[in-house]
Short mmCIF file of C-alpha atoms and ligand atoms in Angstrom, two decimals:
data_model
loop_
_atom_site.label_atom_id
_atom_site.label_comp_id
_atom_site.label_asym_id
_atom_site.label_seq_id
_atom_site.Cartn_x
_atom_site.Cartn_y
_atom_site.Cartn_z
CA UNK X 75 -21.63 -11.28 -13.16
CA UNK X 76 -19.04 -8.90 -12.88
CA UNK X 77 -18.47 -6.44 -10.09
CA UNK X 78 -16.04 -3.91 -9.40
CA UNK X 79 -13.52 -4.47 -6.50
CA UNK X 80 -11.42 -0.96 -6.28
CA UNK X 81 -10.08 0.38 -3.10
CA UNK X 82 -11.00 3.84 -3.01
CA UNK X 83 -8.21 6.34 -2.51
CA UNK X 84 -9.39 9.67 -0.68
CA UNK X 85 -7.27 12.41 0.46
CA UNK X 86 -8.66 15.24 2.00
CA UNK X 87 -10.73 15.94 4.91
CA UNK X 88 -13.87 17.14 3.15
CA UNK X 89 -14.20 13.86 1.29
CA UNK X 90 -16.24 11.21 2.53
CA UNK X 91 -16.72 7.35 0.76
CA UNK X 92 -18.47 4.87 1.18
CA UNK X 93 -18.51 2.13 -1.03
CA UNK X 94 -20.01 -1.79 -0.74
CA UNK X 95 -18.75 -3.96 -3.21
CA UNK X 96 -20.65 -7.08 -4.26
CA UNK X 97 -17.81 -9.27 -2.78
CA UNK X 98 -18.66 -7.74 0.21
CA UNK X 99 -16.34 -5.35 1.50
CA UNK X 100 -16.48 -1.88 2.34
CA UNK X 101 -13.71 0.78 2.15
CA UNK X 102 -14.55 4.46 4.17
CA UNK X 103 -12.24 7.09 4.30
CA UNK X 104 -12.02 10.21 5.62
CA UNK X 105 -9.30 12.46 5.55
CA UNK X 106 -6.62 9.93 7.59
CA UNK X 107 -8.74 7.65 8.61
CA UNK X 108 -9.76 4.37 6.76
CA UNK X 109 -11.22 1.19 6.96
CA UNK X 110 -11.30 -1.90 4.28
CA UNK X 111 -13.44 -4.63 5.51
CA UNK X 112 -12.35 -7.93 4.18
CA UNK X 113 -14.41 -10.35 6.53
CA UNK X 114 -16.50 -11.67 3.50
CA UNK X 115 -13.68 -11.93 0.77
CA UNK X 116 -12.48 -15.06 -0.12
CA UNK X 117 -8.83 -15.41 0.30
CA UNK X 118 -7.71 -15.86 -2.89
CA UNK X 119 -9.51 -12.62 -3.85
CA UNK X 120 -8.22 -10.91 -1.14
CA UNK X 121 -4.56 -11.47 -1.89
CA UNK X 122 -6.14 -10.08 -5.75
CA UNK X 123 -7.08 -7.29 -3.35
CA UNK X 124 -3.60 -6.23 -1.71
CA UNK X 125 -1.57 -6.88 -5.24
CA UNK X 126 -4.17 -4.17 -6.86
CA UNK X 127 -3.45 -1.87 -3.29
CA UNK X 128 0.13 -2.66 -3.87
CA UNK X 129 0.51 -1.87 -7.72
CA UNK X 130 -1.39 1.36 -6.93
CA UNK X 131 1.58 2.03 -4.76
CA UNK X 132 3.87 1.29 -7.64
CA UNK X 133 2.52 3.92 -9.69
CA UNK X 134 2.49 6.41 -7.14
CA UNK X 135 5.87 5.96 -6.11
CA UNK X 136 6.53 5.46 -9.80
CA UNK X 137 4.68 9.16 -10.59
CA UNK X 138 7.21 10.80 -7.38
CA UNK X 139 10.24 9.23 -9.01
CA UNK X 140 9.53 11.11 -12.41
CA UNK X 141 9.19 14.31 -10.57
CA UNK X 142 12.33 13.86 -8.51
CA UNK X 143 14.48 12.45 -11.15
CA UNK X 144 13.38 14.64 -14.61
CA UNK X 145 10.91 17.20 -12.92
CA UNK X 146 7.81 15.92 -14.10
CA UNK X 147 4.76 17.10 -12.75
CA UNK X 148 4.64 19.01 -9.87
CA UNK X 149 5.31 19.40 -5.59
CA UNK X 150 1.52 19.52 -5.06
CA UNK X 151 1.21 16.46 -7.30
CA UNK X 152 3.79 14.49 -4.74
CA UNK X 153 1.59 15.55 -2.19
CA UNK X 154 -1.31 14.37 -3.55
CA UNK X 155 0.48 10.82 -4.23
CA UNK X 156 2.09 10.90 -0.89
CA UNK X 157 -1.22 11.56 1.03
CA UNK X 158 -2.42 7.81 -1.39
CA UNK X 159 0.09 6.21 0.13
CA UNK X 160 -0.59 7.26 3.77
CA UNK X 161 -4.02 6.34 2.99
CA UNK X 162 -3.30 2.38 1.34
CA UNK X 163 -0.20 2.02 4.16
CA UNK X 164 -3.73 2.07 6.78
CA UNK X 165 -5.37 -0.64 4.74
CA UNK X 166 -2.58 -2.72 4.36
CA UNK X 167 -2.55 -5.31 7.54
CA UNK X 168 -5.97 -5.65 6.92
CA UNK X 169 -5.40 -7.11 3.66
CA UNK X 170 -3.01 -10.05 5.15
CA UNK X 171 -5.81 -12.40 6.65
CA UNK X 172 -4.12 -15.44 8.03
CA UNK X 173 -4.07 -18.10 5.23
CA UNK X 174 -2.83 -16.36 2.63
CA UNK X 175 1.10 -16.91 2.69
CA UNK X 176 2.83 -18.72 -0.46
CA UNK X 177 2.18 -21.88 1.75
CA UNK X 178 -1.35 -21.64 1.94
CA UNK X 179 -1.51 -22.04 -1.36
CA UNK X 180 -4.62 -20.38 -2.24
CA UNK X 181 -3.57 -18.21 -4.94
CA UNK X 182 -0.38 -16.69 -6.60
CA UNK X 183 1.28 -14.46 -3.96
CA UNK X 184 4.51 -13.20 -2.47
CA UNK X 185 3.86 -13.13 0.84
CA UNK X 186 5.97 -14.76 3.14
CA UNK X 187 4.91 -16.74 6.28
CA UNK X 188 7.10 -14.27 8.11
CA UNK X 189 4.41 -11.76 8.19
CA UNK X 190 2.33 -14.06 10.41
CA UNK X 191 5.16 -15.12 12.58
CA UNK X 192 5.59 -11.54 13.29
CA UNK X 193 2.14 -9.82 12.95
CA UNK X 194 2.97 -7.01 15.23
CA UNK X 195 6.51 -6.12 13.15
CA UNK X 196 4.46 -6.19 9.89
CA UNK X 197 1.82 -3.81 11.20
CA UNK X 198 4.75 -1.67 12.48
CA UNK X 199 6.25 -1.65 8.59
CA UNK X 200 3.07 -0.72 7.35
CA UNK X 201 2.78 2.41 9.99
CA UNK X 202 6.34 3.50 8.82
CA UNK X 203 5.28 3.64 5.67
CA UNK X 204 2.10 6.03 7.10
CA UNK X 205 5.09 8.09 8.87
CA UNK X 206 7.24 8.50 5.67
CA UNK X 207 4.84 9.33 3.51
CA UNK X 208 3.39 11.72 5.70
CA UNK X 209 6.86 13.14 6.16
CA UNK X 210 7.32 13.26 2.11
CA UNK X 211 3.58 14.96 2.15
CA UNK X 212 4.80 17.36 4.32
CA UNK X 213 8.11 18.24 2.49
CA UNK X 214 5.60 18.62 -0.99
CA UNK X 215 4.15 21.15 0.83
CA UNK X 216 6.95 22.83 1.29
CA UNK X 217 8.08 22.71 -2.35
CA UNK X 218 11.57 22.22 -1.80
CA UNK X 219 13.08 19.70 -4.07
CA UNK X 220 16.15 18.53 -2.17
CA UNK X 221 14.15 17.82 0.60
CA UNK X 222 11.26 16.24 -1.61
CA UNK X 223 14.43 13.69 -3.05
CA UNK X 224 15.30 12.93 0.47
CA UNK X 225 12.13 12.21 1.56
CA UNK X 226 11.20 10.28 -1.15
CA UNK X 227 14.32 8.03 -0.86
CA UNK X 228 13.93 7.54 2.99
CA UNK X 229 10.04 6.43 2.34
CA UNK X 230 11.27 4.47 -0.60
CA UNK X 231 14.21 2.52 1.32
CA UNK X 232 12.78 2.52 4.90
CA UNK X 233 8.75 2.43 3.73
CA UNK X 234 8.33 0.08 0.89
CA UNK X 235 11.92 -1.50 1.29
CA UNK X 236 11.75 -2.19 5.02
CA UNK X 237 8.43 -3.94 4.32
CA UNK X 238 9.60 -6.16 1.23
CA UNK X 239 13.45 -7.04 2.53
CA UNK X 240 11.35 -8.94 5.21
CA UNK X 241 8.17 -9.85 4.27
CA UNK X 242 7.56 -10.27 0.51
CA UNK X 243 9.31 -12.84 -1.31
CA UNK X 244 12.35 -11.85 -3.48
CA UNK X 245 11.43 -11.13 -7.23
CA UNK X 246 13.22 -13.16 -10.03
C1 HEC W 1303 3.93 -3.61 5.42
C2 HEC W 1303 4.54 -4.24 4.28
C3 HEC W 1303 4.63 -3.58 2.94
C4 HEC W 1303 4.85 -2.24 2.66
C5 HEC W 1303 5.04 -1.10 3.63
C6 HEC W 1303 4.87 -2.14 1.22
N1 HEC W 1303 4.67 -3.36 0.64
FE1 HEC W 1303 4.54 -3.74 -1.35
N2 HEC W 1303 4.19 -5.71 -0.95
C7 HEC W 1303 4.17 -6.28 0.30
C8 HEC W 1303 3.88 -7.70 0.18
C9 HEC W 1303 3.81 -8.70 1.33
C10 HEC W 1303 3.71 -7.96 -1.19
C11 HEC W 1303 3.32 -9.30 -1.84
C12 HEC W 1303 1.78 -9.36 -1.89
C13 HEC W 1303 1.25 -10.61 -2.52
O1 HEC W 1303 1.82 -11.09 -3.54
O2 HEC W 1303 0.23 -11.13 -2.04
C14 HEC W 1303 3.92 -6.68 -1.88
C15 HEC W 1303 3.86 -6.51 -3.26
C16 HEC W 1303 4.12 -5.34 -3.93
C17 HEC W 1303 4.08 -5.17 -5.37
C18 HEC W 1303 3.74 -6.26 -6.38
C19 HEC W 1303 2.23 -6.29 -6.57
C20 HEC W 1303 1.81 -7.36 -7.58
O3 HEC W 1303 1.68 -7.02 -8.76
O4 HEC W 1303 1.62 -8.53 -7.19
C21 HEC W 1303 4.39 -3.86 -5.63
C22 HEC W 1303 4.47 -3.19 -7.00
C23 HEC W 1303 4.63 -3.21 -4.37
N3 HEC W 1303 4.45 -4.12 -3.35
C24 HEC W 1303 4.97 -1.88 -4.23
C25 HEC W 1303 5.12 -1.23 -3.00
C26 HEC W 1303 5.51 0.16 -2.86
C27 HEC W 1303 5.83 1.11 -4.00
C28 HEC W 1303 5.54 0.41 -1.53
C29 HEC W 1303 5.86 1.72 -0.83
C30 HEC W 1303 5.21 2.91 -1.29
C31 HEC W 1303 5.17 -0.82 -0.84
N4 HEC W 1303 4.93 -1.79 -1.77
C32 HEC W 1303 5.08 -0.94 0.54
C33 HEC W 1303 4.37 -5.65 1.50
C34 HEC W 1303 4.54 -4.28 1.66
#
């Protein structure tokens, strides 16, 4: 039996999704606002869960860098990557279910046990993530690429970095 466990990534106010997986969770989202449910997921796939949500990011972040450092693509594509990342930055504490650090041991993961000992600062990562990619939405808009580079690098170091320095294990 095979079933299909995607997040669904929706920017833009006139789009509405609902989707019910198999496994039992539901993702809705509507312009800003969005909700994964994760109550009936087993752990182990819902560490499977936030490594797809993260990769996701990867390649977003991955498709901004191209633009900023050889031009590829264009501002309203940044937008459009940066508005997926405000999106997956709201479904991210909900992906982090206690008993799923690297000492749980209930599947590969990176996450430390630091995230649990400090719920409330990992939340607050995840937000500043929202706010920076927001703020690198906003400069897209605007089309200018200096302040597309900046804004890029800010959500890049204080976003995804801020997150990782603390909370995700160090990669060999
Ligand atoms: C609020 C914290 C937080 C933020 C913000 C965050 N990450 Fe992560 N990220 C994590 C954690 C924790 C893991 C380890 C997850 C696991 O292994 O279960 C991870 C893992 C990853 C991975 C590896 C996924 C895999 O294959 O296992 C990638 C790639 C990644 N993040 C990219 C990003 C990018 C790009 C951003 C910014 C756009 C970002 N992350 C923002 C916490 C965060």
């Amino acid at each position: 039996m095979s079933c299909s466990r995607k997040i669904i990534l929706v920017a833009g106010s006139a789009v509405v999704a609902t989707l019910v997986g198999m496994g039992g969770y539901a993702v809705v989202a509507a312009g800003d606002a969005a909700t994964v449910q994760t109550a009936q997921m087993s752990p182990a796939d819902t560490i499977k869960e936030r490594q797809e949500l993260m990769k996701g990011q990867g390649k977003a972040a991955k498709a901004i860098s191209e633009f900023v450092e050889s031009g590829t693509g264009t501002a309203e594509d940044v937008g459009k990557h940066a508005a997926d990342l405000k999106t997956s930055a709201g479904q991210i504490a909900e992906l982090f279910p206690a008993g799923t650090s690297i000492d749980d041991n209930v599947a590969k993961t990176a996450a430390k046990k630091e995230i649990w000992d400090d719920f409330d600062g990992f939340k607050a990562s995840a937000d500043k993530l929202g706010e920076l990619a927001g703020a690198l939405e906003e400069a897209a808009g605007g089309g200018d690429k200096q302040q597309i580079a900046d804004a890029f690098g800010a959500m890049g170091k204080d976003g995804c970095g801020g997150c990782h320095s603390k909370f995700r294990q160090k990669q060999e």
